[in-house]
XYZ file of C-alpha atoms in Angstrom:
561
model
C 126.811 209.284 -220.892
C 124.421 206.249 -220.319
C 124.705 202.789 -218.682
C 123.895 199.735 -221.045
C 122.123 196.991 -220.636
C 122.693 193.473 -220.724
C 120.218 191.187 -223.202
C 120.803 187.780 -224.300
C 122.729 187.353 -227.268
C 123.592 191.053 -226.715
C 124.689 193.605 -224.019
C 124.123 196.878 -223.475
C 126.541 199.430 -221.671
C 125.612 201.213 -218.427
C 123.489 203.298 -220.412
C 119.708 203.020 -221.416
C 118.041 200.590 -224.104
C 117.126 198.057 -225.194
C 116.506 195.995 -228.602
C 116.815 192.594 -229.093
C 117.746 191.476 -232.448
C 115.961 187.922 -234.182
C 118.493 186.110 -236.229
C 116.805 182.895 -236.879
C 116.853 180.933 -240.306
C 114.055 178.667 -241.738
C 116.283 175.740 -241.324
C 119.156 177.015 -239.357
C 119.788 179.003 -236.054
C 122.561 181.243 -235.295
C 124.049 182.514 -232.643
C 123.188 179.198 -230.484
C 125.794 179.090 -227.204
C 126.211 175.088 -226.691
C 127.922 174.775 -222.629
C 129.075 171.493 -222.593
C 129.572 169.026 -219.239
C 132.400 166.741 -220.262
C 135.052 167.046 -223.360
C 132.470 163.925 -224.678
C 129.951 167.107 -224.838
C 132.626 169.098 -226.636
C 133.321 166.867 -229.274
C 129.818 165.940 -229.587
C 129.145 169.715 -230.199
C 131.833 170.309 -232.556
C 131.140 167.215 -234.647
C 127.433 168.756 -235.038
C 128.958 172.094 -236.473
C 131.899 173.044 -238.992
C 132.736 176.885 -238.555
C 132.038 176.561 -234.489
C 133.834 179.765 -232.048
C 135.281 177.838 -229.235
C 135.370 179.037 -225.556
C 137.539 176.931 -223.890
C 137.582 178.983 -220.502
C 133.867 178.542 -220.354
C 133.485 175.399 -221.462
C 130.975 176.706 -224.643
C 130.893 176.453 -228.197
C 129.107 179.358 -230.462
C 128.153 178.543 -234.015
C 125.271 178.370 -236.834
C 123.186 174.795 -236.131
C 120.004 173.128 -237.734
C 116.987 172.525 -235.792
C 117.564 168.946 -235.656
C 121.028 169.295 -234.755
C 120.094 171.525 -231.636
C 118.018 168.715 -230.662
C 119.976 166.306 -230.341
C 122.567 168.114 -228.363
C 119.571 168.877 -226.017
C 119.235 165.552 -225.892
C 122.390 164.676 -224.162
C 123.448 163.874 -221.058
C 127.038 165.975 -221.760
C 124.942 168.558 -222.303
C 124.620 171.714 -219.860
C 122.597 174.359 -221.402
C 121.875 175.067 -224.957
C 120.848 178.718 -225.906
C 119.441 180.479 -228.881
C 118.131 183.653 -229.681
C 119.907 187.398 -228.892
C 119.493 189.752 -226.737
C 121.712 193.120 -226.173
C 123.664 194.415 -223.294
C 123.766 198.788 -223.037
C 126.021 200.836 -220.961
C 124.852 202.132 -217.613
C 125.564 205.974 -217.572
C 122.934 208.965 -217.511
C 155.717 202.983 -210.895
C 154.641 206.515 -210.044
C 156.088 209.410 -209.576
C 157.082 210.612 -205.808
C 154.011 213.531 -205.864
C 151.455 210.785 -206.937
C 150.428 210.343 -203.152
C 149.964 213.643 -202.975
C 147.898 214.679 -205.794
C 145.115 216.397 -205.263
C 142.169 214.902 -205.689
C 138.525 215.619 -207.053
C 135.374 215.070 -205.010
C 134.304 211.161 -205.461
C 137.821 210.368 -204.335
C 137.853 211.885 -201.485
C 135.008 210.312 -200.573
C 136.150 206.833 -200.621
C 139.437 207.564 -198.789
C 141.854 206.754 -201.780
C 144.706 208.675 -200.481
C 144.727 206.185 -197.290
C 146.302 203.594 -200.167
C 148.350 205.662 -202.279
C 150.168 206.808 -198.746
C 150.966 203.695 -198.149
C 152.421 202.877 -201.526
C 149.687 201.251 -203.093
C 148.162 202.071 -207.227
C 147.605 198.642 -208.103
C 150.824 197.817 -209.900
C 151.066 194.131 -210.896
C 147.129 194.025 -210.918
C 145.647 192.931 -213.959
C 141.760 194.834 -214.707
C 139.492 194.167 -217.468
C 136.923 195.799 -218.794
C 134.427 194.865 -220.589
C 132.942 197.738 -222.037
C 133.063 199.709 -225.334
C 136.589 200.366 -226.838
C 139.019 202.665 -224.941
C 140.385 205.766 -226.741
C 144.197 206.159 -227.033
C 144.724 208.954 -224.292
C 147.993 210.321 -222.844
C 146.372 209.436 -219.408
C 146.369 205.819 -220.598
C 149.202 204.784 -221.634
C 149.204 200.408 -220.317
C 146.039 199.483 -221.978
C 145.474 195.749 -223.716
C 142.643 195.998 -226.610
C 140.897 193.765 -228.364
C 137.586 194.458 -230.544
C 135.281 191.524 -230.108
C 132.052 192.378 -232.040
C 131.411 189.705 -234.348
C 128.745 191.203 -236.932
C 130.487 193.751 -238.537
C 127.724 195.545 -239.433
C 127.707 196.694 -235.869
C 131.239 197.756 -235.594
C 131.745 201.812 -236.238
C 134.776 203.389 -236.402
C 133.867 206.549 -235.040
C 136.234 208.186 -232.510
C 133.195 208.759 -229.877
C 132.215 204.972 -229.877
C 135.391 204.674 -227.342
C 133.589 207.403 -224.896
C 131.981 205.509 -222.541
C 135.111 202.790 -221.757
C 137.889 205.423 -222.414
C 135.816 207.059 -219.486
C 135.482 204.328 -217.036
C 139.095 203.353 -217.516
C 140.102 206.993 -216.625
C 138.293 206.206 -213.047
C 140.367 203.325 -212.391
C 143.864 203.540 -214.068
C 144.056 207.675 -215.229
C 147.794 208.561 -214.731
C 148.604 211.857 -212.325
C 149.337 215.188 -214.076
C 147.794 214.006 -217.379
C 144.102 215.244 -217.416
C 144.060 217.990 -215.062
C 143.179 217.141 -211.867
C 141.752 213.527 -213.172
C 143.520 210.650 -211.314
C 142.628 206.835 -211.127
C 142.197 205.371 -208.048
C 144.330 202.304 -209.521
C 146.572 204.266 -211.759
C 149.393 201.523 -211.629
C 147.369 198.608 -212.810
C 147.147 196.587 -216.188
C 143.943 197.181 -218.258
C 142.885 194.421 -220.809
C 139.917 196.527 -222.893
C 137.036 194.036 -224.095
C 135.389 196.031 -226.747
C 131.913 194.633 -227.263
C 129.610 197.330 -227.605
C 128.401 197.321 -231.230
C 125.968 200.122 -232.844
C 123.290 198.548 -231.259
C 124.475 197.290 -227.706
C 126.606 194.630 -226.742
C 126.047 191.156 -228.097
C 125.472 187.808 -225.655
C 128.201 185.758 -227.633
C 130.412 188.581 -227.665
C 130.003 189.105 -223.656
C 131.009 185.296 -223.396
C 133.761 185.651 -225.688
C 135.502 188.502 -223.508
C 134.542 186.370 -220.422
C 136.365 183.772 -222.188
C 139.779 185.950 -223.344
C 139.764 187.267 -219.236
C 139.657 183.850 -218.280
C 142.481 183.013 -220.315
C 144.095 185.879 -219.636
C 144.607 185.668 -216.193
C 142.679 188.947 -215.513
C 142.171 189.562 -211.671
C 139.509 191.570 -211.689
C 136.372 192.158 -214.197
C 134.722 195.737 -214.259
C 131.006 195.347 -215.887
C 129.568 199.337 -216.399
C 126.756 197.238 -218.644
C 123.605 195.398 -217.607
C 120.161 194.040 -218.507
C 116.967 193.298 -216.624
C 115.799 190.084 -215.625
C 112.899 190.452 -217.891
C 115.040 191.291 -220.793
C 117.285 188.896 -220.114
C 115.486 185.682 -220.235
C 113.567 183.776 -222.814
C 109.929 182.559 -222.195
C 110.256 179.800 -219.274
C 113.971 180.599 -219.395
C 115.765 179.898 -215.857
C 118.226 182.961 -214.901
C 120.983 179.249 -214.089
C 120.224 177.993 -217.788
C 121.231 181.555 -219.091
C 124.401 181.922 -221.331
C 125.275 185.153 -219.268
C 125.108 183.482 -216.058
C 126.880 180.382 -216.473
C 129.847 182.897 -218.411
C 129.909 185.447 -215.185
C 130.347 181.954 -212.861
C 132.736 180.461 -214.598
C 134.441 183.901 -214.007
C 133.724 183.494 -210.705
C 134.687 179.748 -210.180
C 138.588 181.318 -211.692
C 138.516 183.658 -208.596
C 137.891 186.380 -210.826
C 136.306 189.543 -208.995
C 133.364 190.610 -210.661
C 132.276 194.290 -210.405
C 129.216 195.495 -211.753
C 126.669 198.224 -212.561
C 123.345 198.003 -210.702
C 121.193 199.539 -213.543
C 119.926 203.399 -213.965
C 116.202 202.812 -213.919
C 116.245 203.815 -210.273
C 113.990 200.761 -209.207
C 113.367 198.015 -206.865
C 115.425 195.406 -208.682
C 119.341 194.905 -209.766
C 120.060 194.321 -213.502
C 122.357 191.727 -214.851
C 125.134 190.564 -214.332
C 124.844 192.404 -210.635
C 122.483 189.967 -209.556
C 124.209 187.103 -210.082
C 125.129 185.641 -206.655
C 129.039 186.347 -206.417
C 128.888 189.428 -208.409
C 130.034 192.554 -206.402
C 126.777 194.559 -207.188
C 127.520 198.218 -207.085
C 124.755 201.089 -206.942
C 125.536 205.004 -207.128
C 125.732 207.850 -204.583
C 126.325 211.955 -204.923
C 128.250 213.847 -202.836
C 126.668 213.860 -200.108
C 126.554 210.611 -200.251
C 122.922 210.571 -200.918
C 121.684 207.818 -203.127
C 121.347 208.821 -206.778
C 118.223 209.255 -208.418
C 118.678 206.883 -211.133
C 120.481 204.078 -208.921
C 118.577 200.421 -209.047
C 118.457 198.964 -205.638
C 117.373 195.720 -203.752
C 118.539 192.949 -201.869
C 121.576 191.872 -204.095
C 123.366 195.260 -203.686
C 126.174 194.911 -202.021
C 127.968 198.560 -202.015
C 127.330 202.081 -203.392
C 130.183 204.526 -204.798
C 130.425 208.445 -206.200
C 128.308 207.898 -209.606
C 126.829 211.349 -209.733
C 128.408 214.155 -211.954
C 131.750 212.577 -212.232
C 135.072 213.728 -214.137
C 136.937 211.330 -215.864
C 138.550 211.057 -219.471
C 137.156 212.264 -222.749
C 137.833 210.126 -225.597
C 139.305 213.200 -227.861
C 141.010 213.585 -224.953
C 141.154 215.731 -221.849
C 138.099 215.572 -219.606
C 134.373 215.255 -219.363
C 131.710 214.821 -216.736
C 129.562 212.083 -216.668
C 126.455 210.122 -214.206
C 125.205 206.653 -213.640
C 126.271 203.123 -212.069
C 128.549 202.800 -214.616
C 130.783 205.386 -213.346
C 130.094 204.354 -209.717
C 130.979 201.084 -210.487
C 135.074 200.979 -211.663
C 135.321 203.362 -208.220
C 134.957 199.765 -206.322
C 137.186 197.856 -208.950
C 139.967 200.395 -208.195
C 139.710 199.807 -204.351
C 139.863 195.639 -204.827
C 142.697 196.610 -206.946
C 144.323 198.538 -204.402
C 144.095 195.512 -202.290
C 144.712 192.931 -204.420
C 147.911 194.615 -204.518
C 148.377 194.786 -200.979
C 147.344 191.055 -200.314
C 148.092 189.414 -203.355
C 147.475 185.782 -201.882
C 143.972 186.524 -200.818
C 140.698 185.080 -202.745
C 138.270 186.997 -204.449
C 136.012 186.630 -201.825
C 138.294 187.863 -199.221
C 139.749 191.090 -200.336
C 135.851 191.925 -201.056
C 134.944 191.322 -197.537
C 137.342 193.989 -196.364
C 135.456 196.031 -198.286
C 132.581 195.477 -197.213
C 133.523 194.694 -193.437
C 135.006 198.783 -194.012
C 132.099 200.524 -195.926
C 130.629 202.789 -194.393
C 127.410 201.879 -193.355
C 124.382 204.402 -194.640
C 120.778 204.150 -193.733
C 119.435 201.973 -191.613
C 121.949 200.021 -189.438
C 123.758 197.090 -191.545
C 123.309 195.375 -194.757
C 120.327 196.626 -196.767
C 118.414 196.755 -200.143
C 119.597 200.703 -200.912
C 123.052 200.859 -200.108
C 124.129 197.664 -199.737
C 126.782 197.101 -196.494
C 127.609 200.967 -197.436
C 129.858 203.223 -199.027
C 132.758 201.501 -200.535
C 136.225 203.460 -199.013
C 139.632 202.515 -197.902
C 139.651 203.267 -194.377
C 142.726 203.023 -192.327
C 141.797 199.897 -190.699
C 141.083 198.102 -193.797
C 144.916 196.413 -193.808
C 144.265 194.764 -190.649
C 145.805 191.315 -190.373
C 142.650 189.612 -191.175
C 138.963 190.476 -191.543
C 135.803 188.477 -191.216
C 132.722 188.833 -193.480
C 130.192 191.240 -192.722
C 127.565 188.510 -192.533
C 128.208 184.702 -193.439
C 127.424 183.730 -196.779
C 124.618 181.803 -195.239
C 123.120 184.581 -193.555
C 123.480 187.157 -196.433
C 121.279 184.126 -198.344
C 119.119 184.048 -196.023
C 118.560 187.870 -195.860
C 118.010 187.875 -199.608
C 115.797 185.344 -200.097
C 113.401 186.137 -197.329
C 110.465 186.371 -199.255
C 111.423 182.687 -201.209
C 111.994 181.188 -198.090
C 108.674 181.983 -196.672
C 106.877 180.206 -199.532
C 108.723 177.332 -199.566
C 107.857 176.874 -195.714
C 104.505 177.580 -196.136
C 104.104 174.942 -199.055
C 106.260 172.313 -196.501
C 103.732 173.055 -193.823
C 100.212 173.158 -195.998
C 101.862 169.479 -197.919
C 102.287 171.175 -201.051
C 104.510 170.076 -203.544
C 108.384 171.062 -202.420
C 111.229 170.232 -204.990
C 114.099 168.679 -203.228
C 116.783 169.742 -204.865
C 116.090 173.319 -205.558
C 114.146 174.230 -202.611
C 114.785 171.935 -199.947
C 118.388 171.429 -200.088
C 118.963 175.111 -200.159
C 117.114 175.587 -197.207
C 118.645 172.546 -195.203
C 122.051 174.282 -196.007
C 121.296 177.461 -194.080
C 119.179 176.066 -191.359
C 121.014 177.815 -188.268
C 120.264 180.719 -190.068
C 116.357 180.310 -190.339
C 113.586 181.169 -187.759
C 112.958 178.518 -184.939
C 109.679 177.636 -186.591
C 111.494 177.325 -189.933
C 113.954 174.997 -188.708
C 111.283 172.734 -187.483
C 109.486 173.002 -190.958
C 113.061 171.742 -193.172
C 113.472 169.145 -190.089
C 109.636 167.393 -190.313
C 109.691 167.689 -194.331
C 113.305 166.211 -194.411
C 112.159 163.533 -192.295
C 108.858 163.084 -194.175
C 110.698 162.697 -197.507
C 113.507 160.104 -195.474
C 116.434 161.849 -196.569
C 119.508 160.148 -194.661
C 122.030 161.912 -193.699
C 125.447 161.375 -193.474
C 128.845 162.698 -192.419
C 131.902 162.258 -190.042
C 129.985 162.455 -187.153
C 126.710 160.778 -188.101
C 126.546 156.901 -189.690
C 123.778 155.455 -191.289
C 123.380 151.183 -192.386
C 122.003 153.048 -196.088
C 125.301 154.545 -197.205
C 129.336 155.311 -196.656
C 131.101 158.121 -197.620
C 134.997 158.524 -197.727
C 136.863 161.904 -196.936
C 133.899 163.605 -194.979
C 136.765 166.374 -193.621
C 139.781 165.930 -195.808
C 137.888 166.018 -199.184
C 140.044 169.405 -199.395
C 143.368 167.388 -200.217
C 142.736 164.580 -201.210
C 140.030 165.620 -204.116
C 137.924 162.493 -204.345
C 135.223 160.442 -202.131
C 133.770 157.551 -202.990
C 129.863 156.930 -201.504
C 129.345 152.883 -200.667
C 125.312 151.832 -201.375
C 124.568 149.249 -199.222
C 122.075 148.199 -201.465
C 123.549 149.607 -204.536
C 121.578 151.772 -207.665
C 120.812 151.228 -211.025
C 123.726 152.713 -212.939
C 121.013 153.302 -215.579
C 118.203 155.510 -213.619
C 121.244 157.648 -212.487
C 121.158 160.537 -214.406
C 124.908 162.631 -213.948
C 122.453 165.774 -213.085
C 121.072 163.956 -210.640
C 123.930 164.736 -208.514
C 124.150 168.221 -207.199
C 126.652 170.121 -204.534
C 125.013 172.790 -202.688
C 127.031 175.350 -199.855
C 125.245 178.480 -197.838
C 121.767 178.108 -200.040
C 123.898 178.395 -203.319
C 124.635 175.637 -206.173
C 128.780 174.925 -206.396
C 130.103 173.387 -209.353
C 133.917 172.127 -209.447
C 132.906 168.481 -208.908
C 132.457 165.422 -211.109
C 130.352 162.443 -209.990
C 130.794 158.719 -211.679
C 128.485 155.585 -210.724
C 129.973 152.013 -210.989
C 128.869 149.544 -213.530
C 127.508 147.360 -210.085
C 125.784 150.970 -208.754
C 127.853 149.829 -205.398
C 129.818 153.071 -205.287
C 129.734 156.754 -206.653
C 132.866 158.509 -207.059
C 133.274 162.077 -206.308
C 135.988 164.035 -207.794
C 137.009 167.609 -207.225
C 137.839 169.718 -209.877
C 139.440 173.239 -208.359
C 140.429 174.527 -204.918
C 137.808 174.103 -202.427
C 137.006 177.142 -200.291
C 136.390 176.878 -196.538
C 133.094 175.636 -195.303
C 130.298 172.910 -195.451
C 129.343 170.953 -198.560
C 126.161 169.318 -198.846
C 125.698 167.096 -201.842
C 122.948 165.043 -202.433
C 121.111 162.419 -205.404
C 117.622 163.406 -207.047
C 115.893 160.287 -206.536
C 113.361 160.988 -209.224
C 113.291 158.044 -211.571
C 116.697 156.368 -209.546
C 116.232 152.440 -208.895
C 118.025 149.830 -206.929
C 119.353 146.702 -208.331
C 116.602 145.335 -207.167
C 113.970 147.770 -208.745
C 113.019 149.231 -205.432
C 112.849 153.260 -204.911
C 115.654 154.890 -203.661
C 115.358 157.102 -200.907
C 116.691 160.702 -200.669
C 120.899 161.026 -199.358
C 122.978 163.841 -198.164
C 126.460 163.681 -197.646
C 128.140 166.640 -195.717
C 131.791 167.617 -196.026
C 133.530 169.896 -194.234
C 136.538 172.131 -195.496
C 138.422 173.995 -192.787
């Protein structure tokens, strides 16, 4: 079995490879991924382009566009990203009956404590997993599966029974019935699995990874399991940012629907995570053997977030019965059974909730707490794990600050020699997470913030420069409007100029408007707002007053209890 990896425009499964694929025309461009800002963008998109794939959950459209057309859209201020050329994603592998609870179990079950659930009840029932993967092979074992082929060159579809191997085996991890497959059980046997088959001949393809992001979305899928993944340096274009990526903004958009995320760290057994692991959000699994030693192949680093059995595993063959199998990909649906398992228990709980009892319940390996081999541990349901309530591990702001260690240093240093600093991607971040930094740091965000005269403002501190409404019940009532005391130039204001940040991370989910006078801004919220402090703030690059003067730097806080 392998793992594939992730590339743009393609994907591969949790298997190894990689080859990206050129589809570019003298005149025209395929496979370009338009994400639009507004439904202005997405008319101004589809009015570019006749035979267009729309991805409503994701706000993108895929299609065939001419040069000049792909200009213009870049062009535009509706405009998010726009994205061409391909890449490939590979694999990463190298209502029950009564007895169910007490089945007996093989090795890598044991070892993450899956009886403690099904004692209590608990397979995942009402649970809905996808998996986006290669095709899953009709198997006894498997009997509620959901499948839909989404490879869109047909030249890369085969119809060969053993294409179905490497999802029909990381389904049988998570949802294999009892008394099927020998001794081969799921550790979510009572859940719903959607199958997104994307994994042509050659990989996976990008558009086809947004497309199945897409159909989850849509289909109301609870949790994603990703046994694919591609390295950063794969991944990205020349001067490509990993935010501007058509992978990333899919796997957030997935996120931003409370979708759970699972993925494979990568079998290269190095110093870095693949994607989509890395992407902030993204439960980032790595791979352990029995003795709960980390695997050879695993990819580690400071993104990992738990580690699971991934070594000589048994699951289901695709000509059915069993096989044995290695890699992250197999480590990997291990963790999306267990969030199953409690998504069942606590079906009311966020995403990010039911994944910090598992992490707040791991057990720890290695050195003491979170680190850059095993994550906060191994990933097991432990007794205590259906406590009333459990708190994170580390606050997202800490677990930031842990990660980024190495960015944060630079960015201090540059504050402190008077190098050049960009506000809104390096200073903001930091000023987020400043109880979390070094004393010395903290005084290093405080003189540059003061240095660049960004105002702040919130319910407990006033400024003569601007107003804000809402600073603590933005939660319910969705919308705040800023007052300028010397109002802006509606037309230096760029919509982008606007940006939320919360714990060192970028949030989307808002909408900001400027008035015709520039006297107010209006902030709207667009989905549920989780608990914590928002910090949004203006770019003044290029913004004016009405009376042509600079404007200085503003951040508004809001808090969400």
């Amino acid at each position: 079995m392998k793992y594939t990896k992730i590339l743009v425009g393609s994907l591969f499964l949790a298997w190894l490879g990689f080859q990206p694929i050129s589809a570019h025309a003298e005149k025209e461009v395929e496979h370009v991924s338009v994400f639009y800002k507004s439904e202005a963008g997405k008319e101004l998109v589809l009015d570019q382009v006749e035979d267009a794939k729309k991805l409503d959950a994701i706000d993108a459209v895929v299609g065939t566009f001419s040069k000049e057309e792909i200009k213009k859209l870049e062009a535009s201020k509706q405009i998010e990203v726009v994205h061409t050329g391909t890449r490939k994603l590979r694999t990463q592998d190298v209502g029950l009956p009564v007895p169910f609870a007490n089945f007996t179990t093989n090795w890598n079950q044991q070892l993450i404590t899956v009886q403690n659930a099904w004692q209590k009840g608990l397979d995942g029932q009402g649970v809905k997993v996808g998996i986006i993967d290669s095709g899953i092979a009709n198997h006894t074992a498997l009997p509620k599966v959901q499948r839909k082929t989404i490879i869109s060159d047909s030249s890369q579809i085969t119809y060969a029974s053993s294409a179905t191997s490497h999802g029909t085996f990381v389904a049988g991890i998570i949802a294999a019935q009892p008394g099927k497959a020998g001794n081969v059980i799921g550790v979510a046997p009572g859940v719903e699995l959607y199958s997104y088959n994307i994994d042509g001949k050659d990989g996976a393809d990008l558009i086809d990874f947004m497309t199945a992001i897409n159909y989850a979305i849509q289909q109301k899928v609870n949790i994603l399991n990703i046994s694919m993944g591609i390295s950063q340096a794969d991944l990205l274009l020349p001067n490509e940012k990993v935010s501007d990526n058509p992978l990333y903004i899919a796997v957030k958009k997935a996120l931003d629907a409370d979708v759970m995320v699972v993925a494979a760290s990568g079998n290269d057994g190095r110093n870095q995570i693949d994607y989509p692991a890395a992407i902030p959000g993204v439960v980032a699994v790595g791979s352990v053997e029995k003795t709960k030693k980390l695997s050879y192949f695993s990819n580690t680093g400071s993104v990992l977030d738990l580690v699971a059995p991934g070594t000589d595993i048994t699951s289901l063959a695709y000509s059915g019965g069993t096989s044995t199998g290695s890699g992250t990909s197999f480590s990997t649906p291990h963790v999306t059974g267990l969030l199953a398992l409690l998504k069942q228990a606590y079906p009311k709980e966020s995403a990010k909730q039911l994944e910090n009892r598992l992490y707040a319940n791991a057990i720890d390996l290695g050195v003491k707490g979170p680190d850059s081999i095993y994550g906060y541990g191994l990933a097991q349901f432990s007794s205590k794990i259906l406590t009333a309530s459990v708190q994170p591990v580390e606050s997202a702001a800490a677990k930031y600050v842990r990660v980024n260690q190495s960015k944060i240093k630079t960015i201090v240093q540059n504050m402190n020699n008077k190098k050049t600093v960009h506000y809104v991607k390096e200073f903001i971040p930091l000023y987020t997470v400043t109880n979390q930094l070094t004393k010395a740091q903290k005084t290093s965000v405080e003189v540059y913030r003061k240095k660049v005269g960004a105002t702040i403002v919130s319910s407990t501190q006033k400024s003569s420069r601007i107003k804000a409404t809402n600073y603590t019940t933005l939660k319910t009532k969705k919308t705040s409007t800023w007052i300028w005391a010397t109002p802006v130039k509606k037309s230096t204001v760029r919509t982008s100029a606007y940006a939320v940040y919360k714990d060192g991370a970028k949030v989307s989910g808002f909408t900001f408007s400027t008035s015709a006078s520039g006297k107010y801004t209006t902030v709207k919220a667009t989905k549920t707002l989780a608990k914590g402090t928002y910090y949004m703030t203006l770019d003044p690059k290029n913004v004016r007053t009405t009376k042509n003067k600079t404007v200085k730097p503003v951040i508004v806080k809001y808090v969400v209890k």
